[in-house]
């Protein structure tokens, strides 16, 4: 039950047994052995089959009982009905890890799902590192292991990849073969009965043979664990994922405004962002990044140089650069002097460096050498269009570039625009392990992603603080509401929670009689707002339960009577506690919405946005997963487009940001403290240059 | 001087002379002849060279004088210093068209530019259809003409392409060769001394061999002519362009708010949008669209079906589809019934149709046949991942798909995800002239672009109306301002123009004395606004020149004295005409900004946006080139994101859109009527549910 699995036995087994080995070529139980042999596996292969004596030159063992005790890895390809039995036998010989390739389990539901649960329980109990069922298997080129039935062997390399889709696994392998991109580990996760992406990420993070982690995901089983594991990995190496199912998101029935906006995909995006996971938006971006990260070093700054033999593509690359956070600075004057010696007079010595349509290997090499030696630049894009000169000299140009690229630790991305006649260069770059691009845009986007990752790696540690609060007082309100079976904590109750958390609320008091109301108003100071207070009345305006701008005790008394009587008439089911008397919102404030929604995978997802029309029409909102660090609270406010409105547009004073950040941290703490709260709207939170005020609040319960 | 050039002589010459022909392989004057021969040219080739007698088997003519009168096409490759002389000789023999390949003219400036001007004048005077100078030449595969020195022959096809960059020309050719995409015409435009993209567009629009027009542009020489020509072409066939130089845009010193926002690239984007030109945002998009438009027919509706042998890519494709205007509807029930007969039970019969990882040619073909027969769908994406089954049957699957695709008039885009082992399928699709994609996202984006173009082709004619106005009265104001050397028409003068154009202004009157001011205010009705009126004072607030909310005659008189005296003191240079007395803006209006900026290429570019903070911070604005049609005025309002605010958010009444549209059409007319007006801000235009009011206006003069 410890959950500590021996992934070394799985990835680098000394002995592998194939349960369901077959002598028939084309059968999975045969292909797995053939792949293992073809990979050059140096350990012992034991085919298990009751009928054969020898398969692919390896002596066969009749049954699982005949396998050595403490076996490293068993690969199961037997029919579904024999899988559980085989696993039980494997437990007896103390197997350390297993891969169930066989399908027909959770993915078909019913009996299959039941069977999977039994296998899962068995493996967890006996600490068996299980991959699958319903998977393609696993490859570890670093240790010459290939226990998949996927056709072909990948090239060895330093990318490790996991996939929740077997079909995508085959696509990625095939793409990588074509692009000559190599792999260390490659894992088809299947149904993830035991091992999931979190286990694999932890292992790959510590694996010295893995420099880049790539993954295809459709869902995450344990979001909290994923976050915990992956943020350790991204400290050390880039993690690039494609996550599909964006459109299937969208909360169907949400109890709050926040709930209706914050869909499941927002939670994934936010989790990735907060843990430094790079999310590729398409398969082509995924592959571009695989190439870039595995074949080039990280840029140590944003400054990009472009060398080109044609003006047009230089302009296009500059256009593409302006869309990113990369910068096109100019070469140092010493570099310009040197360039003038090696390039023709009609070359452009400004960035982008147009070295002329008749540039040969000499010009390309000399230009690149000068540019990589110039500290002004952190990355270089080398563009070639197949002009007649370039075409004539393409091999020499390519070789010259490769020689220079191999000597520098700056990322240099060749971008040769064409297809037919530049293919020789593409092959040369591939063989030299240099990233290659056909178009400037994806090359530049890849460089930017690498630059951002370099910044992430260098980032400061986040500061987490627990704000002072009276948790017990808040707990009493929450528990009371839960006990009564309420689905919501309405404003007048929530006011007590605001106070317990020292949130900057508008002054307010609960009044149960008209006289109490008048007294409360006197204390708060006129004018005041009066709001109906009833656990059953969530939408106060629906019963005419709000009166604003009450200017004296008489008006307050009259309003109390009017509002409570109308509410009693309109909602005879409701118990009317009284009315909340509240300070009027000060003038000149901006309306903010802060809220959270508890995501099934990742826990509370906090939302921040300008309130009112802005949030509804512009959807100008930003997200963070709880808990927020001080830096998160600072940054989330600055992420929205309308941030400038808060900072003070048209000569207005900016709002008090510290006060807003304080509210954010307290809302975060509240979400963390009370799992019973499923959704929350602090809407509006009003803020001016002085301070923030939580002007209304609703909390939804499970 | 007529400007009517014989482009048939240029594109399909019966006789071609090469001035500067060379017997030395590798020289441009040799390569051009070799390319012409290799293209299978059936006309007569006449090399012109004073020294040789025969070049590449063709008898040589000593000089231009020896060429036949009325020669169709002369290609000049002679050194720069001989170009003008050769052209003068060519005029004498009445040449119809010419291509000057030689470089060193306008692009190097100085003497070269002067020389080009002479050549230009000569050709215009003699109606010579000149391409270049400084170009690669021209290809017409439909008539077996290739007078370029670009290496290699393109495949014949139905795309015609023009390029303002010779280097891009070679890239596009090379890409097309690799992708087996064929061309009819291919023109390298060079310096465009005579023929530019507008002439070429007009010709290609009428060319029966051209189905798709593609272009690479860095600038447009005559924007008005481009618009006139290209909008005729897009009625008949798609025009796809890449326009570089986006980032070089940005108005540096603008006289108006509109001017500072509306950069040159906005004018290009707007011109393309208003004429139905498809602007590719990157070279990869450009190439994807070339493939799509040339190899598939237009979808007749937005409904996309996806067939896939893997769930994951199906989800990814669905995600990509949700980002577009395409729709994923479900198959008709009859189709589902038929599919159930041909597909395994574990297939998914909902869109995306997952036909199973073990799908063979039979399943793929059967599924596609059913789907293309179903009227529910307008386009189909067929995804294949190289699972072991798919890999084993890849040729049969591909052939089956090709056979079905060739029988349907719906666009069907195969998307085979991988590289190495799917390359056989890629080649088969290329040879069968079927568009091929590796990733779902670009395939879906291409289908969407085709769908949008299909809608453009089917669109209703636009309605242009000239609003009633007193042009002479407005002209008097403009001319008076121009005569005094003013750079601006300030508000009190512009009020007369508003009246002349029947624009819905706030009631206002000019007062030259305090008494006049009081009288004007009585007439307008209190409260009123008082604003300083001086031709020299553009920024009225800078001199404290605006007083709002004046409630009676006394306040108006006092304000008049205060404002005029202060202005006189602060700006002793200014002639104070008096004050403008204006109706107070009604409450509950929305602030709009309408403006225009005269673009050097395209004329007045009109801008529409929500005013104030919205336009500054959100940059939520939309553009149209003048003149606006009634439809433009309607649509431009609905293009901004904050349109919902105007339509009435949170239960508010919507604004009077007719009134806003009326202002837009009148501003458009004003811009068209007075070329002297370079920039204009109608800011704010106030609008509520009743009507619009132009509350302030500034007009900048040349």
Short mmCIF file of N, CA and C in Angstrom, two decimals, chain A residues 149 151-152 165 167-168 170-171 173-175 177-179 216 218 242-247 281-284 287 310 312-313 315-316 318-319 322-323 385-388 391 417-422 426 439 441 591 612-614 616-618 641-642 644-645 649-650, chain B residues 149 151-152 165 167-168 170-171 173-175 177-179 216 218 242-247 281-284 287 310 312-313 315-316 318-319 322-323 385-388 391 417-422 426 439 441 591 612-614 616-618 641-642 644-645 649-650:
data_model
loop_
_atom_site.label_atom_id
_atom_site.label_comp_id
_atom_site.label_asym_id
_atom_site.label_seq_id
_atom_site.Cartn_x
_atom_site.Cartn_y
_atom_site.Cartn_z
N UNK A 149 4.51 -3.31 -29.08
CA UNK A 149 4.26 -3.96 -30.37
C UNK A 149 4.13 -2.91 -31.48
N UNK A 151 5.39 -0.73 -34.55
CA UNK A 151 6.35 -1.07 -35.59
C UNK A 151 7.54 -0.11 -35.57
N UNK A 152 8.75 -0.62 -35.77
CA UNK A 152 9.95 0.22 -35.91
C UNK A 152 10.59 0.59 -34.59
N UNK A 165 -2.57 8.15 -25.19
CA UNK A 165 -3.22 7.56 -26.36
C UNK A 165 -2.21 6.70 -27.09
N UNK A 167 -2.57 5.52 -30.07
CA UNK A 167 -2.51 5.94 -31.46
C UNK A 167 -1.55 7.11 -31.63
N UNK A 168 -1.62 8.07 -30.69
CA UNK A 168 -0.71 9.20 -30.75
C UNK A 168 0.73 8.74 -30.55
N UNK A 170 2.02 6.06 -31.68
CA UNK A 170 2.56 5.62 -32.98
C UNK A 170 2.84 6.83 -33.87
N UNK A 171 2.00 7.87 -33.80
CA UNK A 171 2.23 9.07 -34.60
C UNK A 171 3.51 9.77 -34.20
N UNK A 173 6.10 8.51 -32.66
CA UNK A 173 7.25 7.69 -33.05
C UNK A 173 7.56 7.87 -34.52
N UNK A 174 6.52 7.85 -35.34
CA UNK A 174 6.72 7.92 -36.79
C UNK A 174 7.24 9.29 -37.19
N UNK A 175 6.68 10.33 -36.56
CA UNK A 175 7.17 11.67 -36.84
C UNK A 175 8.64 11.78 -36.45
N UNK A 177 10.90 9.46 -36.19
CA UNK A 177 11.75 8.72 -37.12
C UNK A 177 12.04 9.56 -38.35
N UNK A 178 10.99 10.19 -38.88
CA UNK A 178 11.14 11.01 -40.08
C UNK A 178 12.02 12.22 -39.84
N UNK A 179 11.92 12.79 -38.64
CA UNK A 179 12.68 14.00 -38.32
C UNK A 179 14.02 13.68 -37.68
N UNK A 216 1.52 13.50 -24.04
CA UNK A 216 0.18 13.72 -24.57
C UNK A 216 -0.82 13.29 -23.51
N UNK A 218 -5.02 13.41 -22.01
CA UNK A 218 -6.44 13.70 -22.19
C UNK A 218 -7.07 14.07 -20.85
N UNK A 242 0.84 18.22 -24.73
CA UNK A 242 -0.38 18.54 -25.47
C UNK A 242 -1.51 17.97 -24.65
N UNK A 243 -2.49 18.80 -24.38
CA UNK A 243 -3.66 18.34 -23.62
C UNK A 243 -4.87 18.54 -24.50
N UNK A 244 -5.54 17.47 -24.86
CA UNK A 244 -6.72 17.60 -25.72
C UNK A 244 -7.98 17.66 -24.86
N UNK A 245 -9.09 17.95 -25.52
CA UNK A 245 -10.35 18.01 -24.78
C UNK A 245 -10.67 19.39 -24.28
N UNK A 246 -10.09 20.40 -24.90
CA UNK A 246 -10.36 21.79 -24.53
C UNK A 246 -11.85 22.10 -24.62
N UNK A 247 -12.43 21.65 -25.74
CA UNK A 247 -13.80 22.06 -26.04
C UNK A 247 -14.81 21.31 -25.20
N UNK A 281 -0.10 24.14 -28.14
CA UNK A 281 -1.49 24.35 -28.54
C UNK A 281 -1.89 23.49 -29.72
N UNK A 282 -0.93 22.83 -30.33
CA UNK A 282 -1.24 21.95 -31.47
C UNK A 282 -0.15 20.91 -31.57
N UNK A 283 -0.40 19.87 -32.36
CA UNK A 283 0.60 18.84 -32.54
C UNK A 283 1.84 19.41 -33.22
N UNK A 284 1.67 20.34 -34.15
CA UNK A 284 2.85 20.86 -34.83
C UNK A 284 3.72 21.65 -33.85
N UNK A 287 5.67 19.15 -31.78
CA UNK A 287 6.83 18.58 -32.47
C UNK A 287 7.94 19.62 -32.65
N UNK A 310 17.73 36.96 -48.09
CA UNK A 310 16.63 37.58 -48.82
C UNK A 310 15.89 38.55 -47.91
N UNK A 312 12.68 39.88 -48.06
CA UNK A 312 11.29 39.56 -47.73
C UNK A 312 11.16 38.66 -46.51
N UNK A 313 11.80 37.50 -46.53
CA UNK A 313 11.72 36.61 -45.36
C UNK A 313 12.27 37.27 -44.09
N UNK A 315 11.91 40.42 -43.34
CA UNK A 315 10.81 41.23 -42.82
C UNK A 315 9.77 40.34 -42.15
N UNK A 316 9.46 39.22 -42.80
CA UNK A 316 8.47 38.32 -42.22
C UNK A 316 8.92 37.82 -40.86
N UNK A 318 10.93 39.37 -38.85
CA UNK A 318 10.83 40.51 -37.93
C UNK A 318 9.39 40.68 -37.46
N UNK A 319 8.45 40.57 -38.39
CA UNK A 319 7.02 40.62 -38.03
C UNK A 319 6.71 39.56 -36.96
N UNK A 322 8.07 40.41 -33.54
CA UNK A 322 7.34 41.46 -32.81
C UNK A 322 6.11 40.93 -32.08
N UNK A 323 5.65 39.76 -32.50
CA UNK A 323 4.50 39.17 -31.81
C UNK A 323 4.93 38.45 -30.55
N UNK A 385 16.77 31.23 -48.62
CA UNK A 385 15.82 30.94 -49.70
C UNK A 385 16.65 30.36 -50.84
N UNK A 386 16.09 29.41 -51.55
CA UNK A 386 16.90 28.70 -52.56
C UNK A 386 17.11 29.51 -53.83
N UNK A 387 17.76 30.65 -53.73
CA UNK A 387 18.16 31.41 -54.91
C UNK A 387 19.13 30.53 -55.70
N UNK A 388 19.43 30.94 -56.94
CA UNK A 388 20.30 30.06 -57.73
C UNK A 388 21.66 29.88 -57.06
N UNK A 391 21.22 27.61 -53.98
CA UNK A 391 20.94 26.25 -54.42
C UNK A 391 22.22 25.55 -54.86
N UNK A 417 13.82 27.87 -46.49
CA UNK A 417 12.45 27.97 -46.99
C UNK A 417 12.29 27.30 -48.35
N UNK A 418 11.60 26.19 -48.36
CA UNK A 418 11.38 25.46 -49.60
C UNK A 418 11.07 24.02 -49.24
N UNK A 419 11.20 23.12 -50.18
CA UNK A 419 10.96 21.73 -49.83
C UNK A 419 11.84 20.79 -50.67
N UNK A 420 11.71 20.88 -51.99
CA UNK A 420 12.34 19.90 -52.86
C UNK A 420 13.87 19.97 -52.78
N UNK A 421 14.40 21.13 -53.09
CA UNK A 421 15.84 21.22 -53.24
C UNK A 421 16.56 21.59 -51.94
N UNK A 422 15.79 21.93 -50.92
CA UNK A 422 16.46 22.18 -49.65
C UNK A 422 16.48 20.89 -48.81
N UNK A 426 18.13 19.75 -45.10
CA UNK A 426 17.33 19.23 -43.98
C UNK A 426 17.96 17.94 -43.44
N UNK A 439 9.86 27.34 -42.02
CA UNK A 439 9.26 28.67 -41.98
C UNK A 439 9.77 29.44 -40.76
N UNK A 441 8.20 31.58 -38.76
CA UNK A 441 7.29 31.78 -37.62
C UNK A 441 7.44 30.70 -36.55
N UNK A 591 -15.21 48.26 -9.83
CA UNK A 591 -15.86 47.00 -9.46
C UNK A 591 -14.99 45.82 -9.87
N UNK A 612 -18.76 43.53 -13.28
CA UNK A 612 -19.83 44.12 -14.08
C UNK A 612 -19.71 43.74 -15.54
N UNK A 613 -19.93 44.75 -16.38
CA UNK A 613 -19.93 44.54 -17.82
C UNK A 613 -18.61 43.98 -18.32
N UNK A 614 -17.51 44.31 -17.65
CA UNK A 614 -16.22 43.86 -18.16
C UNK A 614 -16.11 42.35 -18.15
N UNK A 616 -18.45 40.17 -17.92
CA UNK A 616 -19.48 39.48 -18.72
C UNK A 616 -19.20 39.58 -20.21
N UNK A 617 -18.85 40.78 -20.67
CA UNK A 617 -18.72 40.97 -22.12
C UNK A 617 -17.31 40.72 -22.61
N UNK A 618 -16.34 41.14 -21.84
CA UNK A 618 -14.97 41.04 -22.34
C UNK A 618 -14.28 39.75 -21.91
N UNK A 641 -6.35 42.40 -19.15
CA UNK A 641 -6.10 43.47 -20.11
C UNK A 641 -6.50 44.83 -19.54
N UNK A 642 -7.56 44.84 -18.74
CA UNK A 642 -8.06 46.09 -18.20
C UNK A 642 -7.31 46.53 -16.95
N UNK A 644 -4.84 48.30 -16.78
CA UNK A 644 -4.53 49.73 -16.91
C UNK A 644 -5.63 50.63 -16.33
N UNK A 645 -6.86 50.13 -16.38
CA UNK A 645 -7.95 50.89 -15.76
C UNK A 645 -7.75 50.99 -14.26
N UNK A 649 -6.22 55.17 -15.51
CA UNK A 649 -6.23 55.68 -16.88
C UNK A 649 -6.61 57.15 -16.84
N UNK A 650 -6.23 57.90 -17.88
CA UNK A 650 -6.64 59.31 -18.03
C UNK A 650 -6.33 60.15 -16.80
N UNK B 149 15.45 32.82 -64.59
CA UNK B 149 16.70 32.10 -64.36
C UNK B 149 16.65 31.32 -63.05
N UNK B 151 16.16 28.05 -60.86
CA UNK B 151 16.48 26.66 -61.19
C UNK B 151 15.23 25.78 -61.12
N UNK B 152 15.08 24.86 -62.09
CA UNK B 152 13.98 23.89 -62.06
C UNK B 152 12.70 24.40 -62.69
N UNK B 165 9.09 39.62 -54.14
CA UNK B 165 10.44 39.25 -53.72
C UNK B 165 10.91 38.10 -54.59
N UNK B 167 13.50 36.23 -53.99
CA UNK B 167 13.92 35.14 -53.13
C UNK B 167 12.72 34.28 -52.72
N UNK B 168 11.62 34.95 -52.38
CA UNK B 168 10.41 34.21 -52.02
C UNK B 168 9.90 33.41 -53.21
N UNK B 170 11.68 31.90 -55.37
CA UNK B 170 12.40 30.61 -55.42
C UNK B 170 11.93 29.68 -54.31
N UNK B 171 11.61 30.24 -53.15
CA UNK B 171 11.11 29.40 -52.05
C UNK B 171 9.77 28.77 -52.39
N UNK B 173 8.50 28.24 -55.36
CA UNK B 173 8.69 27.24 -56.41
C UNK B 173 9.20 25.93 -55.83
N UNK B 174 10.18 26.05 -54.93
CA UNK B 174 10.80 24.85 -54.37
C UNK B 174 9.82 24.09 -53.48
N UNK B 175 9.07 24.85 -52.70
CA UNK B 175 8.06 24.22 -51.86
C UNK B 175 7.04 23.47 -52.74
N UNK B 177 7.35 22.33 -55.75
CA UNK B 177 7.92 21.13 -56.36
C UNK B 177 7.87 19.98 -55.37
N UNK B 178 8.26 20.26 -54.12
CA UNK B 178 8.26 19.23 -53.09
C UNK B 178 6.87 18.71 -52.78
N UNK B 179 5.89 19.60 -52.82
CA UNK B 179 4.51 19.23 -52.48
C UNK B 179 3.72 18.81 -53.71
N UNK B 216 2.78 37.26 -52.93
CA UNK B 216 3.58 37.76 -51.83
C UNK B 216 3.81 39.25 -52.04
N UNK B 218 5.01 43.19 -50.36
CA UNK B 218 5.62 44.01 -49.30
C UNK B 218 4.97 45.39 -49.26
N UNK B 242 0.26 36.87 -48.85
CA UNK B 242 1.05 37.13 -47.65
C UNK B 242 1.56 38.55 -47.81
N UNK B 243 1.34 39.37 -46.79
CA UNK B 243 1.82 40.74 -46.81
C UNK B 243 2.79 40.90 -45.64
N UNK B 244 4.03 41.17 -45.92
CA UNK B 244 4.99 41.34 -44.83
C UNK B 244 5.12 42.80 -44.48
N UNK B 245 5.84 43.07 -43.41
CA UNK B 245 6.06 44.45 -42.99
C UNK B 245 5.00 44.94 -42.03
N UNK B 246 4.35 44.04 -41.34
CA UNK B 246 3.33 44.39 -40.35
C UNK B 246 3.92 45.31 -39.29
N UNK B 247 5.11 44.90 -38.81
CA UNK B 247 5.68 45.60 -37.66
C UNK B 247 6.24 46.97 -38.03
N UNK B 281 -1.48 34.57 -42.59
CA UNK B 281 -0.72 35.21 -41.52
C UNK B 281 0.71 34.68 -41.44
N UNK B 282 1.00 33.65 -42.17
CA UNK B 282 2.35 33.08 -42.15
C UNK B 282 2.58 32.35 -43.46
N UNK B 283 3.84 32.03 -43.74
CA UNK B 283 4.13 31.28 -44.96
C UNK B 283 3.50 29.90 -44.91
N UNK B 284 3.46 29.28 -43.73
CA UNK B 284 2.88 27.94 -43.70
C UNK B 284 1.39 28.01 -44.01
N UNK B 287 1.00 28.37 -47.78
CA UNK B 287 1.18 27.12 -48.52
C UNK B 287 0.01 26.16 -48.28
N UNK B 310 -8.37 6.91 -34.32
CA UNK B 310 -7.86 7.09 -32.96
C UNK B 310 -8.63 8.18 -32.25
N UNK B 312 -7.86 10.15 -29.51
CA UNK B 312 -7.12 11.36 -29.14
C UNK B 312 -7.10 12.41 -30.24
N UNK B 313 -6.61 12.04 -31.43
CA UNK B 313 -6.60 13.01 -32.52
C UNK B 313 -7.99 13.51 -32.89
N UNK B 315 -10.37 14.08 -30.73
CA UNK B 315 -10.65 15.14 -29.75
C UNK B 315 -9.88 16.41 -30.11
N UNK B 316 -8.62 16.23 -30.52
CA UNK B 316 -7.81 17.40 -30.88
C UNK B 316 -8.42 18.13 -32.07
N UNK B 318 -11.58 18.11 -32.86
CA UNK B 318 -12.79 18.76 -32.37
C UNK B 318 -12.44 20.07 -31.66
N UNK B 319 -11.39 20.05 -30.85
CA UNK B 319 -10.91 21.27 -30.21
C UNK B 319 -10.61 22.34 -31.27
N UNK B 322 -13.71 23.85 -32.83
CA UNK B 322 -14.45 24.80 -31.98
C UNK B 322 -13.87 26.20 -32.01
N UNK B 323 -12.62 26.31 -32.45
CA UNK B 323 -12.01 27.64 -32.55
C UNK B 323 -12.40 28.34 -33.85
N UNK B 385 -3.73 7.61 -37.76
CA UNK B 385 -2.48 7.49 -37.01
C UNK B 385 -1.89 6.14 -37.40
N UNK B 386 -0.56 6.05 -37.50
CA UNK B 386 0.05 4.82 -38.01
C UNK B 386 0.09 3.69 -36.99
N UNK B 387 -1.08 3.24 -36.55
CA UNK B 387 -1.16 2.04 -35.71
C UNK B 387 -0.62 0.87 -36.53
N UNK B 388 -0.39 -0.25 -35.87
CA UNK B 388 0.21 -1.34 -36.64
C UNK B 388 -0.70 -1.77 -37.79
N UNK B 391 -0.58 0.94 -40.51
CA UNK B 391 0.70 0.89 -41.17
C UNK B 391 0.75 -0.24 -42.18
N UNK B 417 -1.10 11.41 -39.55
CA UNK B 417 -0.21 11.97 -38.53
C UNK B 417 1.05 11.14 -38.36
N UNK B 418 2.17 11.67 -38.78
CA UNK B 418 3.44 10.99 -38.67
C UNK B 418 4.37 11.56 -39.71
N UNK B 419 5.43 10.86 -40.04
CA UNK B 419 6.31 11.37 -41.08
C UNK B 419 6.95 10.24 -41.87
N UNK B 420 7.67 9.34 -41.17
CA UNK B 420 8.49 8.36 -41.86
C UNK B 420 7.62 7.37 -42.66
N UNK B 421 6.75 6.68 -41.96
CA UNK B 421 6.04 5.59 -42.61
C UNK B 421 4.74 6.02 -43.27
N UNK B 422 4.34 7.27 -43.05
CA UNK B 422 3.16 7.73 -43.77
C UNK B 422 3.56 8.43 -45.08
N UNK B 426 1.52 10.13 -48.38
CA UNK B 426 1.69 11.52 -48.79
C UNK B 426 1.95 11.59 -50.30
N UNK B 439 -1.16 17.42 -39.72
CA UNK B 439 -1.79 17.74 -38.44
C UNK B 439 -3.22 18.23 -38.67
N UNK B 441 -4.97 20.60 -37.12
CA UNK B 441 -5.26 22.04 -36.97
C UNK B 441 -5.17 22.81 -38.29
N UNK B 591 -20.25 56.61 -24.94
CA UNK B 591 -19.27 57.41 -25.66
C UNK B 591 -18.67 56.60 -26.82
N UNK B 612 -13.41 56.75 -24.98
CA UNK B 612 -12.83 56.85 -23.65
C UNK B 612 -11.87 55.72 -23.35
N UNK B 613 -11.99 55.18 -22.17
CA UNK B 613 -11.08 54.14 -21.70
C UNK B 613 -11.08 52.92 -22.61
N UNK B 614 -12.22 52.66 -23.24
CA UNK B 614 -12.30 51.45 -24.04
C UNK B 614 -11.34 51.49 -25.22
N UNK B 616 -8.75 53.41 -25.65
CA UNK B 616 -7.35 53.55 -25.26
C UNK B 616 -6.77 52.26 -24.70
N UNK B 617 -7.51 51.61 -23.84
CA UNK B 617 -6.94 50.46 -23.14
C UNK B 617 -7.22 49.16 -23.87
N UNK B 618 -8.41 49.03 -24.38
CA UNK B 618 -8.76 47.75 -24.98
C UNK B 618 -8.46 47.69 -26.47
N UNK B 641 -15.73 44.17 -29.96
CA UNK B 641 -16.08 43.21 -28.91
C UNK B 641 -17.11 43.79 -27.95
N UNK B 642 -17.00 45.11 -27.72
CA UNK B 642 -17.89 45.74 -26.75
C UNK B 642 -19.24 46.11 -27.38
N UNK B 644 -21.77 44.44 -27.48
CA UNK B 644 -22.84 44.03 -26.56
C UNK B 644 -23.21 45.14 -25.58
N UNK B 645 -22.24 45.99 -25.26
CA UNK B 645 -22.53 47.13 -24.39
C UNK B 645 -23.50 48.08 -25.07
N UNK B 649 -26.44 45.83 -22.34
CA UNK B 649 -26.08 44.79 -21.38
C UNK B 649 -26.90 44.98 -20.12
N UNK B 650 -27.05 43.92 -19.34
CA UNK B 650 -27.71 43.98 -18.02
C UNK B 650 -29.09 44.62 -18.08
#
